[in-house]
Structures are given as structure tokens and as C-alpha cells.
């Protein structure tokens, strides 16, 4: 048994595979899906998503910045506007974004844009390590 995963943005299929496990973080926390999971719909947090290939050989890691996840009948759809595969992450760009956000937070601790930018950069840098 496996899960057919379709990871899509409004414009394209980002990734598609047969998986033995899919792990994402929703607004309620991290959740892992194994084959046979009950139907579920959730809002994705800014976090890593991991997809374990059905043959067990590879774990695909993505930085996911917003979107939805849905699973039913061993078919999982991850819909995200902004997501990057680990290998596609530009670390230097993420480090610059991280420094910029930290700088802005030193000036104003409650800067919501900077808090969000720092979170995106941190997730990108964390996921990039897995490339
Ligand atoms: P930056 O300040 O570097 O633009 P950001 O967090 O503001 O970062 P987003 O608005 O989240 O960027 O994303 C804009 C586009 O750039 C998206 O398509 C996203 O996938 C891509 N992107 C952003 N940062 C990176 C990165 N470090 N590596 C690869 N793609 C990135």
C-alpha cells in the first residue's frame, strides 16, 4: 500500500510520487500520513514537508510556505503557492533574508513582516541542509 502524492502550485506540478509516508506541519501541528489514513484537510504552516518514497529509498524534503493538504483514499494533495525543493533553495539568498529580518527585528521587535520573513528564511535554511 502506498499514497499517491501530488504536490502542486496553481501553475504546475511541483512533485508527484508514490509514498509510504507524508509528513507535513499544519496549523494544528505536525502530522504524518501513512497508507489508509482517514480523510483529512488541513492548513499548512510555514515548515518542512517530507515525502518518503514508497520503495523506502529517498526522503524528499520541501520548504512549504503556505497552502493546504488534503488526503483521502490514499491520494494526498499538497497545494502551495510558495514551496521549494531542498535542492532548489538558494542558501545565500535565504541567509541575506534572515539577516535582513533579524536587523528589522532589532529595530522593532513586533514587526510582523520581519517575523514572517525570518520564519521563511529559517525553514529554507533548515530544509537546504537536506539537499
Ligand atoms: P526574499 O526576501 O529573498 O525574496 P522571501 O521570503 O520574501 O525572500 P517569498 O516572497 O517567500 O520570498 O518568495 C518569492 C519567490 O522566491 C517564490 O517563488 C519563492 O519560492 C522564491 N524564493 C524565495 N527565497 C528563495 C530561496 N532562498 N531559494 C529559492 N527560492 C526562493
mmCIF file of N, CA, C and O and ligand atoms in Angstrom, residues 65-66 82-84 88-91 93-94 97 100 117 120-121 124, ligand 1:
data_model
loop_
_atom_site.group_PDB
_atom_site.id
_atom_site.type_symbol
_atom_site.label_atom_id
_atom_site.label_comp_id
_atom_site.label_asym_id
_atom_site.label_seq_id
_atom_site.Cartn_x
_atom_site.Cartn_y
_atom_site.Cartn_z
ATOM 1 N N UNK A 65 5.569 27.170 2.300
ATOM 2 C CA UNK A 65 5.333 28.451 2.975
ATOM 3 C C UNK A 65 3.874 28.796 3.201
ATOM 4 O O UNK A 65 3.561 29.641 4.013
ATOM 5 N N UNK A 66 3.055 28.198 2.482
ATOM 6 C CA UNK A 66 1.622 28.312 2.781
ATOM 7 C C UNK A 66 0.888 27.337 1.889
ATOM 8 O O UNK A 66 1.430 26.873 0.891
ATOM 9 N N UNK A 82 3.796 28.854 -2.591
ATOM 10 C CA UNK A 82 5.242 29.058 -2.479
ATOM 11 C C UNK A 82 5.845 27.846 -1.792
ATOM 12 O O UNK A 82 5.552 27.555 -0.631
ATOM 13 N N UNK A 83 6.666 27.112 -2.547
ATOM 14 C CA UNK A 83 7.326 25.933 -1.991
ATOM 15 C C UNK A 83 8.597 25.689 -2.796
ATOM 16 O O UNK A 83 8.650 25.969 -3.994
ATOM 17 N N UNK A 84 9.627 25.206 -2.109
ATOM 18 C CA UNK A 84 10.882 24.906 -2.807
ATOM 19 C C UNK A 84 11.398 23.541 -2.380
ATOM 20 O O UNK A 84 11.405 23.223 -1.191
ATOM 21 N N UNK A 88 16.622 23.136 -4.591
ATOM 22 C CA UNK A 88 16.387 24.391 -5.335
ATOM 23 C C UNK A 88 16.549 25.627 -4.455
ATOM 24 O O UNK A 88 16.379 26.754 -4.924
ATOM 25 N N UNK A 89 16.841 25.420 -3.193
ATOM 26 C CA UNK A 89 16.930 26.565 -2.285
ATOM 27 C C UNK A 89 18.290 27.247 -2.437
ATOM 28 O O UNK A 89 19.336 26.597 -2.422
ATOM 29 N N UNK A 90 18.232 28.553 -2.610
ATOM 30 C CA UNK A 90 19.428 29.381 -2.712
ATOM 31 C C UNK A 90 19.783 29.797 -1.283
ATOM 32 O O UNK A 90 19.135 30.653 -0.686
ATOM 33 N N UNK A 91 20.817 29.152 -0.727
ATOM 34 C CA UNK A 91 21.159 29.403 0.688
ATOM 35 C C UNK A 91 21.597 30.841 0.919
ATOM 36 O O UNK A 91 21.247 31.443 1.931
ATOM 37 N N UNK A 93 20.768 33.506 -0.638
ATOM 38 C CA UNK A 93 19.588 34.385 -0.622
ATOM 39 C C UNK A 93 18.835 34.248 0.709
ATOM 40 O O UNK A 93 18.415 35.257 1.291
ATOM 41 N N UNK A 94 18.688 33.041 1.191
ATOM 42 C CA UNK A 94 17.982 32.833 2.456
ATOM 43 C C UNK A 94 18.764 33.443 3.624
ATOM 44 O O UNK A 94 18.177 33.981 4.563
ATOM 45 N N UNK A 97 18.142 37.114 3.516
ATOM 46 C CA UNK A 97 16.775 37.377 4.018
ATOM 47 C C UNK A 97 16.736 37.234 5.539
ATOM 48 O O UNK A 97 16.086 38.028 6.234
ATOM 49 N N UNK A 100 18.460 40.255 7.106
ATOM 50 C CA UNK A 100 17.608 41.438 6.929
ATOM 51 C C UNK A 100 16.465 41.421 7.950
ATOM 52 O O UNK A 100 16.160 42.434 8.582
ATOM 53 N N UNK A 117 9.159 36.853 7.612
ATOM 54 C CA UNK A 117 10.310 36.683 6.700
ATOM 55 C C UNK A 117 11.384 35.827 7.367
ATOM 56 O O UNK A 117 12.006 34.969 6.718
ATOM 57 N N UNK A 120 10.338 32.203 7.226
ATOM 58 C CA UNK A 120 10.543 31.624 5.882
ATOM 59 C C UNK A 120 12.023 31.305 5.670
ATOM 60 O O UNK A 120 12.385 30.228 5.184
ATOM 61 N N UNK A 121 12.881 32.277 6.033
ATOM 62 C CA UNK A 121 14.328 32.080 5.827
ATOM 63 C C UNK A 121 14.828 30.916 6.671
ATOM 64 O O UNK A 121 15.627 30.089 6.189
ATOM 65 N N UNK A 124 13.804 27.674 5.094
ATOM 66 C CA UNK A 124 14.610 27.415 3.882
ATOM 67 C C UNK A 124 15.996 26.907 4.257
ATOM 68 O O UNK A 124 16.498 25.948 3.652
HETATM 69 P P1 LIG B 1 13.443 37.155 -0.405
HETATM 70 O O1 LIG B 1 13.463 38.302 0.581
HETATM 71 O O2 LIG B 1 14.788 36.526 -0.587
HETATM 72 O O3 LIG B 1 12.735 37.465 -1.700
HETATM 73 P P2 LIG B 1 11.013 35.989 0.588
HETATM 74 O O4 LIG B 1 10.797 35.107 1.773
HETATM 75 O O5 LIG B 1 10.454 37.362 0.699
HETATM 76 O O6 LIG B 1 12.580 36.003 0.305
HETATM 77 P P3 LIG B 1 8.937 34.816 -0.978
HETATM 78 O O7 LIG B 1 8.080 36.034 -1.166
HETATM 79 O O8 LIG B 1 8.525 33.846 0.079
HETATM 80 O O9 LIG B 1 10.453 35.299 -0.704
HETATM 81 O O10 LIG B 1 9.099 34.049 -2.346
HETATM 82 C C1 LIG B 1 9.159 34.696 -3.608
HETATM 83 C C2 LIG B 1 9.635 33.690 -4.624
HETATM 84 O O11 LIG B 1 11.030 33.447 -4.461
HETATM 85 C C3 LIG B 1 8.976 32.332 -4.504
HETATM 86 O O12 LIG B 1 8.825 31.783 -5.795
HETATM 87 C C4 LIG B 1 9.987 31.517 -3.692
HETATM 88 O O13 LIG B 1 9.875 30.117 -3.995
HETATM 89 C C5 LIG B 1 11.295 32.096 -4.174
HETATM 90 N N1 LIG B 1 12.341 32.098 -3.143
HETATM 91 C C6 LIG B 1 12.455 32.909 -2.080
HETATM 92 N N2 LIG B 1 13.578 32.690 -1.391
HETATM 93 C C7 LIG B 1 14.201 31.668 -2.018
HETATM 94 C C8 LIG B 1 15.432 30.953 -1.798
HETATM 95 N N3 LIG B 1 16.256 31.246 -0.771
HETATM 96 N N4 LIG B 1 15.762 29.983 -2.658
HETATM 97 C C9 LIG B 1 14.960 29.680 -3.704
HETATM 98 N N5 LIG B 1 13.791 30.299 -3.982
HETATM 99 C C10 LIG B 1 13.415 31.292 -3.150
#
